[in-house]
Short mmCIF file of C-alpha atoms and ligand atoms in Angstrom, two decimals:
data_model
loop_
_atom_site.label_atom_id
_atom_site.label_comp_id
_atom_site.label_asym_id
_atom_site.label_seq_id
_atom_site.Cartn_x
_atom_site.Cartn_y
_atom_site.Cartn_z
CA MET Q 1 -3.91 9.67 15.49
CA LEU Q 2 -0.31 10.81 16.05
CA ILE Q 3 1.10 7.28 15.70
CA ASP Q 4 -0.89 4.62 13.91
CA LEU Q 5 0.60 1.12 13.66
CA SER Q 6 -1.89 -0.96 11.73
CA ILE Q 7 -2.01 -4.72 11.22
CA ASP Q 8 -4.00 -5.98 8.23
CA LEU Q 9 -5.27 -9.43 9.17
CA ASP Q 10 -6.82 -9.87 5.70
CA ALA Q 11 -3.32 -9.61 4.20
CA LEU Q 12 -2.05 -12.12 6.77
CA ARG Q 13 -4.81 -14.57 5.84
CA ASP Q 14 -4.06 -14.10 2.12
CA ASN Q 15 -0.40 -14.83 2.68
CA TYR Q 16 -1.27 -17.94 4.68
CA ARG Q 17 -3.62 -19.22 1.96
CA ARG Q 18 -1.08 -18.64 -0.79
CA ILE Q 19 1.65 -20.42 1.17
CA ARG Q 20 -0.67 -23.33 1.87
CA GLN Q 21 -1.58 -23.56 -1.81
CA PHE Q 22 2.08 -23.34 -2.84
CA CYS Q 23 3.00 -26.27 -0.59
CA GLY Q 24 0.10 -28.49 -1.45
CA PRO Q 25 -2.24 -30.50 0.78
CA GLY Q 26 0.26 -33.10 1.98
CA VAL Q 27 2.40 -30.63 3.95
CA ARG Q 28 1.49 -29.34 7.38
CA VAL Q 29 2.10 -25.74 8.36
CA LEU Q 30 3.60 -24.55 11.65
CA ALA Q 31 3.14 -20.76 11.73
CA VAL Q 32 6.00 -19.10 13.61
CA VAL Q 33 4.44 -16.51 15.94
CA LYS Q 34 7.40 -15.95 18.30
CA ALA Q 35 8.39 -12.45 19.39
CA ASP Q 36 4.75 -11.33 19.52
CA ALA Q 37 4.24 -12.62 15.95
CA TYR Q 38 7.27 -10.65 14.71
CA GLY Q 39 5.70 -7.54 16.27
CA HIS Q 40 2.27 -8.12 14.68
CA GLY Q 41 0.45 -9.23 17.86
CA LEU Q 42 0.62 -12.82 19.10
CA VAL Q 43 -3.03 -13.47 19.95
CA PRO Q 44 -4.85 -11.67 17.07
CA VAL Q 45 -2.42 -13.18 14.51
CA SER Q 46 -2.70 -16.67 15.99
CA ARG Q 47 -6.52 -16.46 16.13
CA ALA Q 48 -6.67 -15.47 12.47
CA LEU Q 49 -4.36 -18.36 11.49
CA VAL Q 50 -6.22 -20.88 13.65
CA ALA Q 51 -9.47 -19.84 11.92
CA GLU Q 52 -7.68 -20.68 8.64
CA GLY Q 53 -6.85 -24.14 9.96
CA VAL Q 54 -3.12 -23.79 10.70
CA ASP Q 55 -1.73 -27.09 12.04
CA TYR Q 56 0.78 -25.77 14.59
CA LEU Q 57 1.91 -22.55 16.21
CA GLY Q 58 5.59 -22.01 17.03
CA VAL Q 59 6.61 -19.75 19.94
CA ALA Q 60 9.86 -18.94 21.73
CA THR Q 61 8.79 -18.93 25.37
CA VAL Q 62 6.45 -20.68 27.79
CA SER Q 63 4.86 -17.32 28.58
CA GLU Q 64 3.91 -16.82 24.90
CA ALA Q 65 2.43 -20.31 24.82
CA ARG Q 66 0.49 -19.61 27.98
CA SER Q 67 -1.00 -16.43 26.46
CA LEU Q 68 -2.24 -18.50 23.55
CA ARG Q 69 -3.86 -21.11 25.80
CA GLN Q 70 -5.40 -18.32 27.93
CA ALA Q 71 -6.90 -16.93 24.72
CA GLY Q 72 -8.65 -20.28 24.26
CA ILE Q 73 -6.42 -21.54 21.44
CA LYS Q 74 -6.29 -25.37 21.41
CA THR Q 75 -4.03 -25.81 18.37
CA PRO Q 76 -0.76 -27.71 19.00
CA ILE Q 77 1.96 -25.29 20.14
CA LEU Q 78 5.68 -26.01 19.75
CA LEU Q 79 8.25 -24.31 22.02
CA LEU Q 80 10.97 -23.68 19.47
CA LEU Q 81 13.76 -22.94 21.92
CA GLY Q 82 13.01 -25.84 24.22
CA ILE Q 83 12.65 -25.27 27.97
CA VAL Q 84 14.74 -25.38 31.12
CA PRO Q 85 13.90 -28.07 33.72
CA HIS Q 86 11.84 -25.86 36.09
CA GLU Q 87 9.43 -25.01 33.24
CA ALA Q 88 8.47 -28.68 32.75
CA ALA Q 89 5.47 -28.57 35.13
CA VAL Q 90 3.73 -25.64 33.40
CA MET Q 91 4.61 -27.00 29.97
CA VAL Q 92 2.91 -30.31 30.69
CA GLN Q 93 -0.08 -28.59 32.33
CA GLN Q 94 -0.63 -26.39 29.28
CA ASP Q 95 -0.33 -29.37 26.87
CA LEU Q 96 2.57 -27.92 24.91
CA GLU Q 97 5.02 -29.67 22.63
CA VAL Q 98 8.71 -28.99 22.98
CA VAL Q 99 11.97 -29.02 21.15
CA LEU Q 100 14.37 -31.29 23.07
CA TYR Q 101 18.18 -31.52 23.20
CA ARG Q 102 18.98 -31.80 26.92
CA ARG Q 103 18.83 -34.93 29.06
CA ASP Q 104 17.96 -33.12 32.28
CA VAL Q 105 14.95 -31.56 30.51
CA ALA Q 106 13.86 -34.99 29.23
CA GLU Q 107 14.02 -36.29 32.81
CA ALA Q 108 12.07 -33.32 34.19
CA LEU Q 109 9.42 -33.71 31.49
CA ALA Q 110 9.07 -37.45 32.03
CA SER Q 111 8.68 -36.94 35.76
CA GLN Q 112 6.02 -34.24 35.29
CA ALA Q 113 4.22 -36.29 32.65
CA ARG Q 114 4.06 -39.23 35.10
CA GLN Q 115 2.71 -37.00 37.88
CA GLN Q 116 0.08 -35.46 35.62
CA GLY Q 117 -0.81 -38.66 33.86
CA LYS Q 118 0.07 -37.34 30.40
CA VAL Q 119 2.32 -38.12 27.46
CA VAL Q 120 4.52 -35.24 26.25
CA PRO Q 121 5.21 -34.83 22.51
CA VAL Q 122 8.84 -33.87 21.86
CA HIS Q 123 10.71 -32.85 18.67
CA LEU Q 124 14.39 -33.74 18.87
CA LYS Q 125 16.59 -30.83 17.78
CA VAL Q 126 19.59 -31.60 15.59
CA ASP Q 127 22.30 -29.12 14.61
CA THR Q 128 22.96 -29.90 10.95
CA GLY Q 129 25.10 -26.81 10.38
CA MET Q 130 23.40 -23.82 11.94
CA GLY Q 131 25.81 -23.84 14.88
CA ARG Q 132 23.14 -22.94 17.37
CA LEU Q 133 20.77 -25.10 19.40
CA GLY Q 134 20.64 -28.85 19.09
CA LEU Q 135 22.38 -32.19 19.31
CA ALA Q 136 25.30 -32.95 17.01
CA VAL Q 137 24.25 -35.30 14.23
CA GLU Q 138 26.27 -38.19 15.73
CA GLU Q 139 24.71 -37.65 19.20
CA THR Q 140 21.17 -38.05 17.91
CA ILE Q 141 20.74 -41.84 17.61
CA PRO Q 142 22.35 -42.41 21.06
CA PHE Q 143 19.97 -39.78 22.48
CA LEU Q 144 17.01 -41.55 20.84
CA ASP Q 145 18.21 -44.90 22.29
CA TRP Q 146 18.43 -43.32 25.72
CA LEU Q 147 14.88 -41.92 25.32
CA LYS Q 148 13.54 -45.50 24.97
CA GLY Q 149 13.57 -45.58 28.76
CA PHE Q 150 10.87 -42.86 28.90
CA SER Q 151 7.44 -44.06 27.88
CA GLU Q 152 6.00 -40.68 28.96
CA LEU Q 153 7.74 -38.92 26.06
CA ARG Q 154 6.51 -39.34 22.50
CA VAL Q 155 9.11 -38.48 19.88
CA MET Q 156 7.19 -36.78 17.05
CA GLY Q 157 10.18 -36.18 14.80
CA LEU Q 158 13.48 -34.46 14.27
CA ILE Q 159 13.82 -30.72 13.79
CA SER Q 160 16.68 -28.71 12.37
CA HIS Q 161 17.21 -25.15 11.15
CA PHE Q 162 18.96 -23.69 8.06
CA ALA Q 163 21.75 -21.10 8.32
CA VAL Q 164 21.74 -19.61 4.78
CA ALA Q 165 18.57 -20.77 3.03
CA ASP Q 166 18.08 -17.14 1.90
CA LEU Q 167 21.23 -17.23 -0.29
CA GLU Q 168 20.78 -17.88 -3.99
CA ASP Q 169 23.55 -20.49 -3.78
CA LYS Q 170 21.87 -23.43 -2.09
CA THR Q 171 24.99 -25.64 -1.72
CA TYR Q 172 25.26 -25.31 2.05
CA THR Q 173 21.49 -25.62 2.49
CA ARG Q 174 21.46 -28.82 0.42
CA GLN Q 175 24.29 -30.15 2.59
CA GLN Q 176 22.28 -29.47 5.74
CA LEU Q 177 19.21 -31.14 4.19
CA SER Q 178 21.20 -34.16 3.18
CA ARG Q 179 22.66 -34.58 6.72
CA PHE Q 180 19.12 -34.31 8.08
CA GLU Q 181 17.65 -36.83 5.66
CA THR Q 182 20.48 -39.33 6.16
CA LEU Q 183 19.95 -39.10 9.89
CA LEU Q 184 16.18 -39.55 9.46
CA ARG Q 185 16.76 -42.69 7.39
CA GLU Q 186 19.12 -44.11 10.02
CA ALA Q 187 16.76 -43.35 12.88
CA ARG Q 188 13.83 -44.91 11.01
CA HIS Q 189 15.97 -47.94 10.31
CA CYS Q 190 16.42 -48.21 14.11
CA GLY Q 191 12.64 -48.29 14.54
CA TRP Q 192 11.72 -44.65 15.13
CA PRO Q 193 8.87 -43.64 12.82
CA LEU Q 194 9.46 -39.85 13.28
CA PRO Q 195 6.26 -38.91 11.44
CA LEU Q 196 6.55 -35.13 11.92
CA SER Q 197 10.10 -34.08 11.03
CA HIS Q 198 10.66 -30.55 9.77
CA ILE Q 199 13.41 -28.18 8.69
CA ALA Q 200 12.03 -25.52 6.27
CA ASN Q 201 11.91 -21.84 7.22
CA SER Q 202 10.36 -19.30 4.79
CA ALA Q 203 13.42 -19.12 2.55
CA ALA Q 204 13.75 -22.90 2.16
CA CYS Q 205 10.01 -23.27 1.75
CA LEU Q 206 9.98 -20.82 -1.18
CA GLU Q 207 13.16 -21.79 -2.99
CA LEU Q 208 13.90 -25.44 -2.22
CA ARG Q 209 10.78 -27.57 -2.37
CA GLU Q 210 12.50 -30.79 -1.31
CA THR Q 211 12.93 -29.27 2.19
CA HIS Q 212 9.16 -29.25 2.85
CA LEU Q 213 9.07 -32.82 4.29
CA ALA Q 214 6.10 -33.37 6.66
CA MET Q 215 5.77 -29.77 7.80
CA ILE Q 216 7.06 -26.28 6.99
CA ARG Q 217 7.81 -23.50 9.52
CA PRO Q 218 7.12 -20.15 7.81
CA GLY Q 219 7.66 -16.94 9.76
CA ILE Q 220 8.57 -13.79 7.87
CA MET Q 221 6.62 -14.59 4.72
CA LEU Q 222 3.34 -14.83 6.66
CA TYR Q 223 3.90 -11.19 7.54
CA GLY Q 224 4.37 -10.30 3.88
CA SER Q 225 8.13 -9.80 3.66
CA SER Q 226 10.53 -11.88 1.67
CA PRO Q 227 13.36 -13.76 3.39
CA ALA Q 228 15.47 -12.87 0.32
CA PRO Q 229 14.43 -9.32 -0.63
CA GLU Q 230 16.84 -9.18 -3.61
CA ARG Q 231 14.80 -11.90 -5.45
CA ARG Q 232 11.11 -11.97 -6.25
CA PRO Q 233 9.45 -14.80 -4.26
CA PRO Q 234 7.40 -17.42 -6.20
CA VAL Q 235 4.42 -16.56 -3.95
CA ALA Q 236 2.96 -13.05 -4.06
CA LEU Q 237 3.09 -11.68 -0.50
CA ARG Q 238 1.09 -8.74 0.94
CA PRO Q 239 2.69 -6.63 3.67
CA VAL Q 240 0.70 -6.85 6.91
CA MET Q 241 2.13 -3.97 8.95
CA ALA Q 242 1.91 -0.24 8.19
CA LEU Q 243 3.03 2.76 10.21
CA ARG Q 244 1.69 6.26 9.81
CA THR Q 245 1.88 9.49 11.72
CA GLU Q 246 0.91 13.12 11.10
CA ILE Q 247 2.76 16.41 10.69
CA LEU Q 248 3.12 17.99 14.12
CA GLN Q 249 4.67 21.29 12.93
CA LEU Q 250 5.60 22.86 9.60
CA LYS Q 251 8.30 25.50 9.54
CA ARG Q 252 10.52 27.52 7.20
CA LEU Q 253 14.26 27.64 7.76
CA PRO Q 254 16.71 30.03 6.03
CA PRO Q 255 19.94 28.74 4.44
CA GLY Q 256 22.64 27.86 6.98
CA SER Q 257 20.18 26.56 9.63
CA SER Q 258 21.10 23.40 11.49
CA ILE Q 259 18.61 20.60 12.19
CA SER Q 260 18.35 18.39 15.31
CA TYR Q 261 20.91 17.14 17.85
CA GLY Q 262 24.51 17.28 16.78
CA CYS Q 263 23.81 19.83 14.01
CA THR Q 264 24.51 17.08 11.47
CA TYR Q 265 22.39 18.68 8.75
CA ILE Q 266 22.77 22.32 7.64
CA THR Q 267 20.33 23.78 5.11
CA THR Q 268 21.90 25.15 1.93
CA SER Q 269 18.83 27.06 0.72
CA ASP Q 270 15.35 27.97 1.98
CA CYS Q 271 13.88 24.85 3.49
CA VAL Q 272 10.40 23.79 4.57
CA LEU Q 273 10.63 21.26 7.37
CA ALA Q 274 7.94 18.97 8.76
CA VAL Q 275 8.41 17.85 12.39
CA LEU Q 276 6.96 14.38 13.04
CA PRO Q 277 5.93 13.03 16.47
CA ILE Q 278 7.83 9.74 16.21
CA GLY Q 279 11.33 8.67 17.14
CA TYR Q 280 13.54 5.85 18.29
CA CYS Q 281 11.40 5.20 21.37
CA ASN Q 282 8.76 4.09 18.88
CA GLY Q 283 11.19 1.69 17.24
CA TYR Q 284 11.94 4.18 14.43
CA SER Q 285 15.67 3.63 14.47
CA ARG Q 286 18.22 6.38 15.01
CA HIS Q 287 20.18 4.70 12.20
CA LEU Q 288 17.61 6.35 9.85
CA SER Q 289 19.13 9.79 10.70
CA ASN Q 290 19.93 11.73 7.49
CA CYS Q 291 19.17 8.71 5.28
CA GLY Q 292 15.57 7.49 5.70
CA GLN Q 293 12.54 8.71 3.79
CA VAL Q 294 8.79 9.05 4.44
CA LEU Q 295 5.78 9.43 2.11
CA ILE Q 296 3.50 12.45 2.15
CA ARG Q 297 0.75 12.63 -0.49
CA GLY Q 298 2.59 9.85 -2.30
CA GLN Q 299 5.81 11.85 -2.53
CA ARG Q 300 9.12 11.02 -0.85
CA ALA Q 301 10.39 13.34 1.85
CA PRO Q 302 13.95 12.79 3.21
CA ILE Q 303 14.86 12.74 6.90
CA ARG Q 304 17.03 15.71 7.85
CA GLY Q 305 19.32 15.54 10.88
CA ARG Q 306 19.19 12.98 13.64
CA VAL Q 307 16.11 10.96 14.59
CA CYS Q 308 15.35 11.91 18.25
CA MET Q 309 13.63 9.92 21.00
CA ASN Q 310 10.14 11.20 20.11
CA LEU Q 311 10.65 13.45 17.06
CA THR Q 312 11.92 13.22 13.49
CA MET Q 313 12.33 16.00 10.91
CA VAL Q 314 11.75 15.60 7.15
CA GLU Q 315 12.25 18.09 4.34
CA VAL Q 316 9.08 19.00 2.40
CA THR Q 317 10.32 22.06 0.44
CA HIS Q 318 9.30 20.34 -2.81
CA LEU Q 319 5.72 19.61 -1.60
CA PRO Q 320 3.54 22.68 -1.94
CA ALA Q 321 0.69 23.68 0.37
CA LEU Q 322 1.06 21.02 3.03
CA ARG Q 323 -0.79 21.50 6.29
CA GLU Q 324 -0.08 20.50 9.85
CA GLY Q 325 -1.95 17.32 10.70
CA GLU Q 326 -1.44 15.75 7.26
CA VAL Q 327 -0.84 12.00 7.13
CA VAL Q 328 2.74 10.78 6.86
CA THR Q 329 3.49 7.17 5.90
CA LEU Q 330 6.67 5.69 7.38
CA LEU Q 331 5.97 2.07 6.39
CA GLY Q 332 3.34 1.07 3.87
CA ALA Q 333 1.57 2.34 0.76
CA ASP Q 334 0.54 5.88 -0.05
CA HIS Q 335 -0.89 6.97 -3.44
CA GLY Q 336 0.90 4.46 -5.67
CA ASP Q 337 4.24 4.53 -3.85
CA ARG Q 338 5.22 2.28 -0.95
CA ILE Q 339 7.95 2.19 1.70
CA THR Q 340 8.74 -1.44 2.46
CA ALA Q 341 10.30 -3.01 5.53
CA ASP Q 342 13.19 -3.93 3.22
CA GLU Q 343 13.79 -0.30 2.34
CA LEU Q 344 13.73 0.76 6.00
CA ALA Q 345 16.05 -2.15 6.78
CA ALA Q 346 18.53 -1.11 4.08
CA TRP Q 347 18.60 2.48 5.37
CA ALA Q 348 19.00 1.35 8.96
CA GLY Q 349 21.61 -1.30 8.17
CA THR Q 350 19.54 -4.27 9.32
CA ILE Q 351 16.99 -6.83 8.03
CA ASN Q 352 13.18 -6.62 7.59
CA TYR Q 353 12.70 -9.02 10.56
CA GLU Q 354 14.20 -6.48 13.00
CA ILE Q 355 12.20 -3.58 11.53
CA HIS Q 356 8.95 -5.49 12.21
CA CYS Q 357 9.97 -6.47 15.75
CA LEU Q 358 11.11 -2.93 16.62
CA LEU Q 359 8.08 -1.08 15.23
CA GLY Q 360 5.51 -3.65 16.29
CA ASN Q 361 6.78 -4.11 19.82
CA SER Q 362 7.18 -0.35 20.51
CA ASN Q 363 3.73 0.93 19.51
CA PRO Q 364 0.08 0.19 20.26
CA ARG Q 365 -1.39 -1.81 17.39
CA ARG Q 366 -4.64 -1.29 15.51
CA PHE Q 367 -6.06 -4.41 13.84
CA SER Q 368 -8.21 -4.43 10.73
CA GLY Q 369 -9.82 -7.30 8.88
CA ALA Q 370 -10.38 -9.26 12.13
C1 LIG G 1 12.15 -18.10 13.57
C2 LIG G 1 12.22 -19.50 13.12
C3 LIG G 1 11.62 -19.91 11.91
C4 LIG G 1 11.00 -18.93 10.93
O1 LIG G 1 11.99 -18.33 10.13
P1 LIG G 1 11.58 -17.34 8.92
O2 LIG G 1 12.85 -17.03 8.27
O3 LIG G 1 10.93 -16.15 9.58
O4 LIG G 1 10.60 -18.09 8.08
C5 LIG G 1 11.62 -21.27 11.63
N1 LIG G 1 12.19 -22.18 12.47
C6 LIG G 1 12.79 -21.79 13.61
C7 LIG G 1 13.40 -22.83 14.50
C8 LIG G 1 12.84 -20.46 13.98
O5 LIG G 1 13.44 -20.09 15.11
#
C-alpha cells in the first residue's frame, strides 16, 4: 500500500443527509465541490451527491464544470468565481449558471446566448462585507436596471459570502445578512423576484439559521470537518478522508544521534525510530516537523526531525515489537483514537480546509462506499 488516501463516500452521504435534515425541506442545497471537492475527488463526490438529490453543484472553474458535464451530470452547476468574457461560449454550451459582477461578462454572455438560442441563468454577486468579489451594495440596483436590456440573461437571485461566520460572535455576520436582506427587499420592490438568493456557507448554515434563505452553500461540513473546530457543531459530522501508510524501516539509534535534514532533533536516550514513506510531496506539510503525530496500533508516535520530500521519521520507542510494514495512520481513526484534520491543521499552523486540499490533491485516491 505504501500510501493509502481513502475517501469514504458513505460518510459523505451521511453528512449530506444530516445537513439536509437540519435545514428542512424548504431549503435547497448547493454542494460546494470546488478544488476537486476539497481534495476528495470532484466526479465521485458529485455523483454520490447527485444520487442523493442535491439541487446544485458549486465549482470554481469552467474546467471543473466541464468535467462534471463530461461525467454525464445534468444537475445545475454554478460557477462561483464568475467567468472572464472569453469563457462565455463554453459556459453557454455546457448549460452552466454563473456568478455575475462585470458588465463586459454580461455582454459576452448575452451575445453567446443569442447565438446559441439559449437563456443564461445568472446570480448577481454582492459584496456585503467580505471585501472580495462582487458589486458594492449601492451598485447592485443600477446593475440590475442595466441588465433589463438583456432578455437572454435570467437573474436567479443575489449571492453574497460571509467573512467571519465561523466566529462565535455573530455581530459582523448579522450585519452582512441585514445588508443583504435590505438589498433583496429593495430589488424585489423594483420588480425583481430573485427567487434563488443565497449567502450561507457551512458556518452560517450551522450556527445562524436565519441565513438559510432559499438555498445554502455547504462545503467543508460535507467532508466531515467543522468550520469552527473549537465548538461542537449541531449536526454530527463523519470525516470522509483518511490517510495511511506503512513502516518502511525500523531502526535503533543510540543517545546523541541526530535525525533528518538540519539535525534539528538529537536523541537523548536509546531510541527506536520508524521511517515512513511519505513527505511534503504528498501534501504532508514540512510544518509538521518535530511537532506532528501519527497513530500506530492506536498509540501516538511523535514526528522526530524534519519532514522530508518523501520520508518522515517517528519515534516508536514506547511501542514494543513493531514490525516493518505495519499500518501507520496519519489522518483518521485507529483503534479508538483518531487524528483529525483539525489536529493536523493546528500542528501545521493552518486550517482543516488546507489539510484536505493538500493531502487530497497530492495523492491517488481510493474510494469506498461508491
Ligand atoms: C467555498 C465557498 C463556500 C463553502 O464554504 P465552507 O466554509 O466550506 O462551507 C460557499 N460559498 C462560496 C462563494 C465559496 O467560495
